PDB file of C-alpha atoms and ligand atoms in Angstrom:
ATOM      1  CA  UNK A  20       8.207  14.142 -18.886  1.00 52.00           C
ATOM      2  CA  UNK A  21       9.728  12.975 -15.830  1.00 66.00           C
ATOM      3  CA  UNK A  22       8.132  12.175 -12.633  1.00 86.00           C
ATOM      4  CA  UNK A  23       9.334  12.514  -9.073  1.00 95.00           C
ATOM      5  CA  UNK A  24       8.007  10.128  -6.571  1.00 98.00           C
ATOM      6  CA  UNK A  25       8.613  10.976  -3.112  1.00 98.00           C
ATOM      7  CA  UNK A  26       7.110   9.346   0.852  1.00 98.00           C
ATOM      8  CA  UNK A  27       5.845  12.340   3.146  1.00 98.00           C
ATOM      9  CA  UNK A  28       5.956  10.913   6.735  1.00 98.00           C
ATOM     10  CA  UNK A  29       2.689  11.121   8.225  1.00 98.00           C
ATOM     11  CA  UNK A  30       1.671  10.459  12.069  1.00 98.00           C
ATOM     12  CA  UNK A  31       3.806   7.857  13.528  1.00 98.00           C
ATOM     13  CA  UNK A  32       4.088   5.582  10.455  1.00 98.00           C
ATOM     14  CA  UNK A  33       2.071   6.503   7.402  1.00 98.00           C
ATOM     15  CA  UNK A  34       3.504   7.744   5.014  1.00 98.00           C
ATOM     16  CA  UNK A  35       1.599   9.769   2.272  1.00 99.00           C
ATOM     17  CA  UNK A  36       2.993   9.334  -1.716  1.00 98.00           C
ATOM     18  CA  UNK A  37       3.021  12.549  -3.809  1.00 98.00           C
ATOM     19  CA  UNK A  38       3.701  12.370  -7.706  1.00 98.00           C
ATOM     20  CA  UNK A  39       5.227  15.171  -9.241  1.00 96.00           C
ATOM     21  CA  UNK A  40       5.407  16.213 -13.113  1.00 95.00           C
ATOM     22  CA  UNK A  41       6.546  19.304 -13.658  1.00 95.00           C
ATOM     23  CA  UNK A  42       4.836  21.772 -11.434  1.00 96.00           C
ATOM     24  CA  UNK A  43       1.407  19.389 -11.481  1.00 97.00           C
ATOM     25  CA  UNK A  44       1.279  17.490  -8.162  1.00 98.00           C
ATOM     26  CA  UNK A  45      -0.430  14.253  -7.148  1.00 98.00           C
ATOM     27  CA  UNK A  46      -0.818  13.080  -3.331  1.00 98.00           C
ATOM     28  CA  UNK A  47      -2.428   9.532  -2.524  1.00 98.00           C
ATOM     29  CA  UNK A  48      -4.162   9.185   0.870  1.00 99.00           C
ATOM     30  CA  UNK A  49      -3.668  12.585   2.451  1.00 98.00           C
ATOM     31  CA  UNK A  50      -4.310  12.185   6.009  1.00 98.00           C
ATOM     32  CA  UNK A  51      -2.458  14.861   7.846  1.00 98.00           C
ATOM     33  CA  UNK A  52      -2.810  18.046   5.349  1.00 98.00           C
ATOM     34  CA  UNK A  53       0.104  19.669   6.497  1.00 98.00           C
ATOM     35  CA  UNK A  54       2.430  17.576   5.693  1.00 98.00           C
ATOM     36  CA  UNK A  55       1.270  18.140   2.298  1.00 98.00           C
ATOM     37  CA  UNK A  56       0.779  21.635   1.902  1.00 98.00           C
ATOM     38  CA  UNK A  57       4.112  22.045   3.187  1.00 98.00           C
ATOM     39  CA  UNK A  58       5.232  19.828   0.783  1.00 98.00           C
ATOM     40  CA  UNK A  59       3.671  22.052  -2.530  1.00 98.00           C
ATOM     41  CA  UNK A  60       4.402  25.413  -1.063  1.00 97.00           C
ATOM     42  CA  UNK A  61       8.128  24.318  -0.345  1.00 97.00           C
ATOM     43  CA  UNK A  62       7.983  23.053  -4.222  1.00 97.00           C
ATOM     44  CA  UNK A  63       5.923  25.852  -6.054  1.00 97.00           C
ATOM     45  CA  UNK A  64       3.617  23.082  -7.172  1.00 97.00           C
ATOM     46  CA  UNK A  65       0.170  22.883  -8.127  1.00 97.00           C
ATOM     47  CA  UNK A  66      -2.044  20.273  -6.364  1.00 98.00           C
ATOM     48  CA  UNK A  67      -4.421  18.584  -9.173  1.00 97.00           C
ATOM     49  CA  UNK A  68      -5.174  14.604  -8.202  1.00 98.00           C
ATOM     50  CA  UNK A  69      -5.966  13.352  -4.944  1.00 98.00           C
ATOM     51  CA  UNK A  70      -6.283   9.748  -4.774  1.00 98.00           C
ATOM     52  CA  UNK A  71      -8.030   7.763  -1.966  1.00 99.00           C
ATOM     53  CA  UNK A  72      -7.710   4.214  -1.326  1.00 99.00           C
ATOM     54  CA  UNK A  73     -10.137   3.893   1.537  1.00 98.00           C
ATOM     55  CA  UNK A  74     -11.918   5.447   4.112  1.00 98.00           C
ATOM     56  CA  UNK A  75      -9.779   5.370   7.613  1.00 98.00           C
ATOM     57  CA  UNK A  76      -9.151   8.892   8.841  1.00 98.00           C
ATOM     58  CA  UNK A  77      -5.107   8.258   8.495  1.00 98.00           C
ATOM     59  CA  UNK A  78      -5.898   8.290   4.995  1.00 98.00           C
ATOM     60  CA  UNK A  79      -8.495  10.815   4.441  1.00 98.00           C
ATOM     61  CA  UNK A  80      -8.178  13.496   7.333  1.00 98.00           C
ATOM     62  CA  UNK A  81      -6.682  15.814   5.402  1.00 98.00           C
ATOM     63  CA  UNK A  82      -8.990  16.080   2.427  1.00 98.00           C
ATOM     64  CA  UNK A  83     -11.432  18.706   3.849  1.00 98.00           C
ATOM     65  CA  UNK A  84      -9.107  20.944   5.169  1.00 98.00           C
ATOM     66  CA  UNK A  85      -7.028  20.528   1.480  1.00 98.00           C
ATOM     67  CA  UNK A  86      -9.813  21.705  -0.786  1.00 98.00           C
ATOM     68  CA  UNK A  87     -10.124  24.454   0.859  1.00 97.00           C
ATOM     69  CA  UNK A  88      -6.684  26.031  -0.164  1.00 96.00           C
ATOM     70  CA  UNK A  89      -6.560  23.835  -3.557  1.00 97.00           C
ATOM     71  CA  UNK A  90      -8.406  22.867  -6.430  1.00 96.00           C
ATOM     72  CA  UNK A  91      -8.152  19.121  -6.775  1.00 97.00           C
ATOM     73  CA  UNK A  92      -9.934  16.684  -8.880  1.00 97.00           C
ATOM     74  CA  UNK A  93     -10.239  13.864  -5.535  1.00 98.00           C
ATOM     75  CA  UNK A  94     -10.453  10.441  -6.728  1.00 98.00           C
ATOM     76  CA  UNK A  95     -12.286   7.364  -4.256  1.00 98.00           C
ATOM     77  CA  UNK A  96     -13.903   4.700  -3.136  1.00 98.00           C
ATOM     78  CA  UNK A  97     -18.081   4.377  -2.514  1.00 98.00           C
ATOM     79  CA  UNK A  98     -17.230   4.348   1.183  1.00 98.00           C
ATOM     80  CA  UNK A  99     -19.073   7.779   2.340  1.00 98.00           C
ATOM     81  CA  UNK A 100     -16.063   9.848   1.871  1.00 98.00           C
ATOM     82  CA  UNK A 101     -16.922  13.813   2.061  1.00 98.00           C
ATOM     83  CA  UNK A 102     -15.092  15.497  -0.797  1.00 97.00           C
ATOM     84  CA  UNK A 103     -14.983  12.971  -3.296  1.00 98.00           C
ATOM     85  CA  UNK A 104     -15.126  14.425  -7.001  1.00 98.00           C
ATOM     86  CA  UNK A 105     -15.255  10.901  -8.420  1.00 98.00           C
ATOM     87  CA  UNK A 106     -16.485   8.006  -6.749  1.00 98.00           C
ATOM     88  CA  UNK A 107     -14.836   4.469  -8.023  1.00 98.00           C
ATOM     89  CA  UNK A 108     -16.063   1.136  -7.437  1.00 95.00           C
ATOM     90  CA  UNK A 109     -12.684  -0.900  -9.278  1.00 98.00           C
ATOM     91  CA  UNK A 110     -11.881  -1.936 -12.366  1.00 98.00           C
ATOM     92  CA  UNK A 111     -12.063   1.943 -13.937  1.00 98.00           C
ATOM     93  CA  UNK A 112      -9.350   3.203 -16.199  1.00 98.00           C
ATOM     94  CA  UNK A 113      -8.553   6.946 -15.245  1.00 96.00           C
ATOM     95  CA  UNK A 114      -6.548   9.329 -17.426  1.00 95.00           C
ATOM     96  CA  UNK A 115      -5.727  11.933 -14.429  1.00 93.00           C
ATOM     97  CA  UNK A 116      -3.517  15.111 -16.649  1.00 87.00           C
ATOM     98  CA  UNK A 117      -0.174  14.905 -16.423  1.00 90.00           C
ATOM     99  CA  UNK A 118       0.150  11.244 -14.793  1.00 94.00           C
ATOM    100  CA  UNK A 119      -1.181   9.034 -17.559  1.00 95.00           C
ATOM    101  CA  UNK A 120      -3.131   6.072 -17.304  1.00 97.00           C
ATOM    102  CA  UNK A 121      -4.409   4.663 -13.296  1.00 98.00           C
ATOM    103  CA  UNK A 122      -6.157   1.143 -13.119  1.00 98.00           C
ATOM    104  CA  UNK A 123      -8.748   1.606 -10.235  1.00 98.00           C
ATOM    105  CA  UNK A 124      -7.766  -2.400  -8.669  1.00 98.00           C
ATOM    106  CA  UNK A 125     -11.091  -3.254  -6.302  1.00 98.00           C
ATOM    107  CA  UNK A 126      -9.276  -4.929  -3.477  1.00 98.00           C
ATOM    108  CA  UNK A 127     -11.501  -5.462  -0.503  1.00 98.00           C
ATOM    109  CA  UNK A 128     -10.636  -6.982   2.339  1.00 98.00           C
ATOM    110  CA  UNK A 129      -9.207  -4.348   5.043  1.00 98.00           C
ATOM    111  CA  UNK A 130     -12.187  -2.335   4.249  1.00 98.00           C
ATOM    112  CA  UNK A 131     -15.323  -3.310   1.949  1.00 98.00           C
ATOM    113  CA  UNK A 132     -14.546  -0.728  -0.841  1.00 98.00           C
ATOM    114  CA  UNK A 133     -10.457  -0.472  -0.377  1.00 98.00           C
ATOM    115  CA  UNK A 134      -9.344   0.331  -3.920  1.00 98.00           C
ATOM    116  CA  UNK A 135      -5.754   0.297  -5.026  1.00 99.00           C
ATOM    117  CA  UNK A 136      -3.897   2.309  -8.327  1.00 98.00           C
ATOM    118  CA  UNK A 137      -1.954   1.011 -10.736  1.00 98.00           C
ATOM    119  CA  UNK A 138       0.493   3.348 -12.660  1.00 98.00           C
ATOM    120  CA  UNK A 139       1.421   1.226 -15.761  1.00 97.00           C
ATOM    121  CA  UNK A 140       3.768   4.156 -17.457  1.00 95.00           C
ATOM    122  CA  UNK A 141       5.118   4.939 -13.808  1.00 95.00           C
ATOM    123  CA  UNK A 142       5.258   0.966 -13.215  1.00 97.00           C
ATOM    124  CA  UNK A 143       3.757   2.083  -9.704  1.00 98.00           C
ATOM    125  CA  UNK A 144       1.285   0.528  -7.718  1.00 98.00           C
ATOM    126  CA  UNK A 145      -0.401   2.739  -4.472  1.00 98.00           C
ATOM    127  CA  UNK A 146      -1.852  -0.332  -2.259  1.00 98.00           C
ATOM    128  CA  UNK A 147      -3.107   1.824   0.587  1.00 98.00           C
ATOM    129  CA  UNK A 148      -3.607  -0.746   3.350  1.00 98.00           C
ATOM    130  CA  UNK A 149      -3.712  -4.081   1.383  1.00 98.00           C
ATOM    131  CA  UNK A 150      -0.334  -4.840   0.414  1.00 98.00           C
ATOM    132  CA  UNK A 151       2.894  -4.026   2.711  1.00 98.00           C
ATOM    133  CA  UNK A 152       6.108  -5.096   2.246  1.00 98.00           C
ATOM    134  CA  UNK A 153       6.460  -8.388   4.016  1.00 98.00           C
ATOM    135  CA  UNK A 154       2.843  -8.639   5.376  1.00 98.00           C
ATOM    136  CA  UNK A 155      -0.574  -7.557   4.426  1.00 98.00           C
ATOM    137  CA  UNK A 156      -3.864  -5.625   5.824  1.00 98.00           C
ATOM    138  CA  UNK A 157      -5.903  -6.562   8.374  1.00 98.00           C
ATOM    139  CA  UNK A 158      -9.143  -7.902   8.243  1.00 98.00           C
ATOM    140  CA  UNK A 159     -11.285  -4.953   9.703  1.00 98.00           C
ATOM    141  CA  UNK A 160     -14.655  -5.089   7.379  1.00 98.00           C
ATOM    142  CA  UNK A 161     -13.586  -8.193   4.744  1.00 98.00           C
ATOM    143  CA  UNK A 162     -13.080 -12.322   4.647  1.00 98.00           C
ATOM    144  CA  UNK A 163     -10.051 -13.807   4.461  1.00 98.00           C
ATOM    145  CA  UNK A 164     -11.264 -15.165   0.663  1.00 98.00           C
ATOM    146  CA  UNK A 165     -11.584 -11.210  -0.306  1.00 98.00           C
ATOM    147  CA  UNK A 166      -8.142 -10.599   0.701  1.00 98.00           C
ATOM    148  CA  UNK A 167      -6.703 -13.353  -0.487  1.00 98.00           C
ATOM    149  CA  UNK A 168      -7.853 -12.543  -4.113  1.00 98.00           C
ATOM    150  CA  UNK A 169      -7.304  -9.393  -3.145  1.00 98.00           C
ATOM    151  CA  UNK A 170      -3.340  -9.839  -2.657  1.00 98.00           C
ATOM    152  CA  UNK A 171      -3.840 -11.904  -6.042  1.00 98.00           C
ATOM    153  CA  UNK A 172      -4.664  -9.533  -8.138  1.00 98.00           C
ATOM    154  CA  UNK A 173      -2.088  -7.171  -7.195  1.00 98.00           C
ATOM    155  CA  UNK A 174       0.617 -10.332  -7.299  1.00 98.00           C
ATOM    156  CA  UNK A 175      -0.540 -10.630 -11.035  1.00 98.00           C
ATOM    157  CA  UNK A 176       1.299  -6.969 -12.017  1.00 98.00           C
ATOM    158  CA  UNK A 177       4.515  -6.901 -14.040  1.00 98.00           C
ATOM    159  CA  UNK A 178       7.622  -7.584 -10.888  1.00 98.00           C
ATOM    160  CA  UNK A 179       9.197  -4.317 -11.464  1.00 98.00           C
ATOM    161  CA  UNK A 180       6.510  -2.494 -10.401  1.00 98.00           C
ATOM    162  CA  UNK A 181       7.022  -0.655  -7.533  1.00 98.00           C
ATOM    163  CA  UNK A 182       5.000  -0.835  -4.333  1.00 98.00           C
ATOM    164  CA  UNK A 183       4.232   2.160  -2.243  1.00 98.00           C
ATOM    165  CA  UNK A 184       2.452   1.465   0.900  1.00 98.00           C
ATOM    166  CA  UNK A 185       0.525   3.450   3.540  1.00 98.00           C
ATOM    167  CA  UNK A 186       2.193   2.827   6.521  1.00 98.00           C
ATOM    168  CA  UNK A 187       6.231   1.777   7.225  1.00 98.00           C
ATOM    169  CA  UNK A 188       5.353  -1.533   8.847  1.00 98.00           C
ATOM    170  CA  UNK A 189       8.228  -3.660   6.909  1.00 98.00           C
ATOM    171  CA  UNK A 190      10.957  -3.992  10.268  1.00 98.00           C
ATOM    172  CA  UNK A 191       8.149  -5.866  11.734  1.00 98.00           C
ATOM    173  CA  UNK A 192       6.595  -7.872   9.560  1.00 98.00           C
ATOM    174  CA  UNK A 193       9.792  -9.252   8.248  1.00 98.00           C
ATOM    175  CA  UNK A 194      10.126 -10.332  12.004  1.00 98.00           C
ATOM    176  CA  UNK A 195       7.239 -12.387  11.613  1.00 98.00           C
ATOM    177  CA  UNK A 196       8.074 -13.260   8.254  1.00 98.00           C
ATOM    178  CA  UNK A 197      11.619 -15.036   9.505  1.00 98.00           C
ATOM    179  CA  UNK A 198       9.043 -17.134  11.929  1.00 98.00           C
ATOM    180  CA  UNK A 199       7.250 -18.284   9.059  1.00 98.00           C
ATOM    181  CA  UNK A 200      10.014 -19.099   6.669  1.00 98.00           C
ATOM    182  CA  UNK A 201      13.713 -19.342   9.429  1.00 97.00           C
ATOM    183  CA  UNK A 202      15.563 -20.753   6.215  1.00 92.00           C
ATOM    184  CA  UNK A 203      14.622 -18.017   3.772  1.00 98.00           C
ATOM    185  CA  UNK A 204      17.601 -16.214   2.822  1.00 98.00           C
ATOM    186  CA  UNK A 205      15.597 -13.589   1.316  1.00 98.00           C
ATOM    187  CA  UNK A 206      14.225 -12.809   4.170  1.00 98.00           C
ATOM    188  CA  UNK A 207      17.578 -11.999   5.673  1.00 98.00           C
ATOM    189  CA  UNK A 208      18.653  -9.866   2.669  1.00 98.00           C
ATOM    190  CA  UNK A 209      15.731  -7.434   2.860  1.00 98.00           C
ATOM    191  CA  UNK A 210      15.762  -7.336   7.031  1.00 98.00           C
ATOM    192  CA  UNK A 211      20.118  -6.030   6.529  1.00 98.00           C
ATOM    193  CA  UNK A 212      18.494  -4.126   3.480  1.00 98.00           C
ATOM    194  CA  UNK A 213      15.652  -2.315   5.965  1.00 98.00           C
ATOM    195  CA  UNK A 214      17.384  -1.970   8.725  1.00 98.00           C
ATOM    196  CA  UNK A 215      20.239  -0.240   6.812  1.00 98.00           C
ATOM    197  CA  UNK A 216      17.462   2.377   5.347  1.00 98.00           C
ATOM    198  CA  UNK A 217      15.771   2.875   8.505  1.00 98.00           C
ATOM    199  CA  UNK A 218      19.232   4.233  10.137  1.00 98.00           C
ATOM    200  CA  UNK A 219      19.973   6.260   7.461  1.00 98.00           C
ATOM    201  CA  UNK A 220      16.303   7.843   8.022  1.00 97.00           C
ATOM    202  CA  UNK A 221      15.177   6.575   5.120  1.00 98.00           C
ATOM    203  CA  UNK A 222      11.807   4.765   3.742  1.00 98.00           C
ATOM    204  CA  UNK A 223      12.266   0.819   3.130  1.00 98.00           C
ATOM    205  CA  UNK A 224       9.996   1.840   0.306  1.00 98.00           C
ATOM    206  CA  UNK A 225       8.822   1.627  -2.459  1.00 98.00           C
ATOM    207  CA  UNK A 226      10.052  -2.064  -3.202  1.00 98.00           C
ATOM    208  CA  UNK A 227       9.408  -3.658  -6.528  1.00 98.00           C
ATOM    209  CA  UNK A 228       6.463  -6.739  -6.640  1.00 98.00           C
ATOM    210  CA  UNK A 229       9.547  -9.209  -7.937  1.00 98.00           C
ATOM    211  CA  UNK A 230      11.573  -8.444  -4.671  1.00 98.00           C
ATOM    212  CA  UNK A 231       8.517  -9.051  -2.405  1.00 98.00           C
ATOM    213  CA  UNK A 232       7.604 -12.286  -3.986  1.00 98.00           C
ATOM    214  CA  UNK A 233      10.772 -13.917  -2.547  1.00 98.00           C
ATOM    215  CA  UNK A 234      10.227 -13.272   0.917  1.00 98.00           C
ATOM    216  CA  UNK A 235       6.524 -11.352   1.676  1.00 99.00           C
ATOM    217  CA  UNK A 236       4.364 -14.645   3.430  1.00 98.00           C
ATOM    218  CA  UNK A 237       1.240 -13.217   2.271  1.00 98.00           C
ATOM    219  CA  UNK A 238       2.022 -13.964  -1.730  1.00 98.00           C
ATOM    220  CA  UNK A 239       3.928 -17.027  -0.419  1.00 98.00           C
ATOM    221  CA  UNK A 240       0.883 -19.403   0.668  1.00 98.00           C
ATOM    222  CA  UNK A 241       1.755 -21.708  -2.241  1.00 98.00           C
ATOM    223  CA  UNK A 242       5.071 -22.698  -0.893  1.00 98.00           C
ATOM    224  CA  UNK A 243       4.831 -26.026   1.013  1.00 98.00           C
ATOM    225  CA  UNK A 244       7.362 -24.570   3.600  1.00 98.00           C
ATOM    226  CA  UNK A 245       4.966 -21.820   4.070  1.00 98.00           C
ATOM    227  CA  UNK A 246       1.773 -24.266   4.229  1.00 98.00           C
ATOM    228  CA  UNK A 247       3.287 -26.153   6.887  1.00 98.00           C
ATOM    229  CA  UNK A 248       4.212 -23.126   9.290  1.00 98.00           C
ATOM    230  CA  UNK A 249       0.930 -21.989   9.281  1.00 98.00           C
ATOM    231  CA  UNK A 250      -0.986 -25.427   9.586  1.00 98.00           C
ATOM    232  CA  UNK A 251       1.190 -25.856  12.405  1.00 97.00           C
ATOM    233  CA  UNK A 252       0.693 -22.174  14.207  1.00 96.00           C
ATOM    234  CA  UNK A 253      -2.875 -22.639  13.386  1.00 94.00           C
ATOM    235  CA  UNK A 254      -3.362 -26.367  14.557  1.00 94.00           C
ATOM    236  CA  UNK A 255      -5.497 -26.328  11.504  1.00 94.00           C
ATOM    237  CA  UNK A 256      -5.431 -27.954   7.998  1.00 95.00           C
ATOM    238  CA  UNK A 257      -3.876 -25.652   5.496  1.00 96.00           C
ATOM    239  CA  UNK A 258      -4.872 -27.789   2.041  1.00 95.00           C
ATOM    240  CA  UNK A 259      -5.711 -24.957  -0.433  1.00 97.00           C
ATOM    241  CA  UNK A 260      -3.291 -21.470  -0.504  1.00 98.00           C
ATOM    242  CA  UNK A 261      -6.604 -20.058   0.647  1.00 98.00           C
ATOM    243  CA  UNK A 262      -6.662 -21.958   3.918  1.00 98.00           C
ATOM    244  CA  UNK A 263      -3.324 -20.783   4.466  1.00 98.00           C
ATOM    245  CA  UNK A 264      -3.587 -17.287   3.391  1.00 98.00           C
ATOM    246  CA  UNK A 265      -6.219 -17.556   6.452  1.00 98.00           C
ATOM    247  CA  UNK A 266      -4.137 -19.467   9.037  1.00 98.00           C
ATOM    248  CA  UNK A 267      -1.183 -17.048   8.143  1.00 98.00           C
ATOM    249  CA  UNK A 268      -3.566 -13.913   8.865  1.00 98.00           C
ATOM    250  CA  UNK A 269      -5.062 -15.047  12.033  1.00 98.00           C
ATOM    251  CA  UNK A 270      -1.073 -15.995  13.085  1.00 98.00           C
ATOM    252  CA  UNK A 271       0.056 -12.399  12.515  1.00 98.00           C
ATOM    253  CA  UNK A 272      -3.083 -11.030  14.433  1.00 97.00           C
ATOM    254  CA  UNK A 273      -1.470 -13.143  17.531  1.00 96.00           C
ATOM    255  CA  UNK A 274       2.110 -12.154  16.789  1.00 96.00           C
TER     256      UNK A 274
HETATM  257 ZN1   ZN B 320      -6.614   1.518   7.089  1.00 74.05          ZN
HETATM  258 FE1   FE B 321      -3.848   3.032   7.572  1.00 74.05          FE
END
């Protein structure tokens, strides 16, 4: 059975990922719930799985309003999320119908209870507000250590999967990328690559985990290059990745 993947534009730059297989229909972070019902009545489909990655409004204003016209099994984190048919803590294997196996990934750090899904037959990884292309959450509720490992744990997942973030931040964080790295030439490829997308109206995403480890800062901080940038920016000694995972963080707040 194939699967369609497709990014609904939400607000000014979310964008909500829906999962289709056959006429069965999954939608991750739903926070505008037209945009989705448009999106099943224009397709015929049925709306089964809802899957929440944590509990800002851009990502779960629309779940009320969406149970009231569909029947959804609605998948989250223990974050006080009204509609929630499962509650998840990480580190759960789901089987949700027509999708096949999720791996519930805990991943706090931009919230407490942020989870992210892993698709392993899909190869597709929903990161919610933890992982963007070229640049990471912020730090609204965790440490700096809880990202980090965070980011880790996704950067451990095959390379080819593919990356589908909440929001269409990548034109700007690859700007502060090329400040941290001015002589990576990956960075360059992906900014012609992005900017290309973006005036053709298109998504710069998804992006596959291999791609982003060439030029994304955030899974960089081993990189001595990298290191330096940010013990420099940071006046501040950046001796373990975690120290500059930090330094690189607090940099991008100021950017
Ligand atoms: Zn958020
Ligand atoms: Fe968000």
């Amino acid at each position: 059975m194939s699967h369609e993947l497709i990014a609904l534009p939400a607000f000014s730059d979310n964008y909500i990922w829906a999962l289709c297989s056959g006429d069965h229909a999954l939608v991750v972070d739903p926070g505008d719930p037209a945009v989705v019902d448009h999106w099943i009545s224009q397709n015929r489909l049925q709306l089964d799985v809802i899957l929440i990655t944590h509990h800002h409004t851009d990502h779960t204003g629309g779940l009320l309003p969406l149970l009231n016209r569909h029947k959804a099994q609605v998948f989250g984190p223990d974050e006080n999320i009204q509609g929630l048919t499962h509650v998840l803590s990480g580190g759960e294997t789901l089987k949700v119908g027509a999708f096949g196996s999720v791996t519930v990934l805990p991943v706090p750090g931009h919230t407490l209870g942020h989870i992210a899904y892993y698709l392993p037959e899909q190869e597709l990884l929903f990161a919610g507000d933890t992982l963007f292309s070229a640049g990471c959450g912020r730090l609204f509720e965790g440490t700096a250590a809880q990202m980090y490992a965070s980011l880790q744990s996704l950067a451990a997942l095959p390379d080819s999967t593919r990356l589908c973030c909440a929001h269409e931040y990548t034109a700007s964080n690859l700007r502060f990328a090329a400040s941290v790295e001015p002589g990576n030439p990956a960075v360059t490829r992906r900014q012609h690559e992005v900017e290309a997308l973006r005036a053709a109206g298109k998504p710069s995403l998804p992006v596959t985990l291999g791609l982003e480890r060439g030029y994304n800062p955030f899974l960089r901080c081993h990189i001595p290059a990298v290191a330096q940038a940010a013990s420099l920016q940071g006046n501040t000694p950046t001796d373990t990745t975690e120290s500059t995972f930090a330094a690189l963080r607090a940099w991008k707040d100021r950017f």
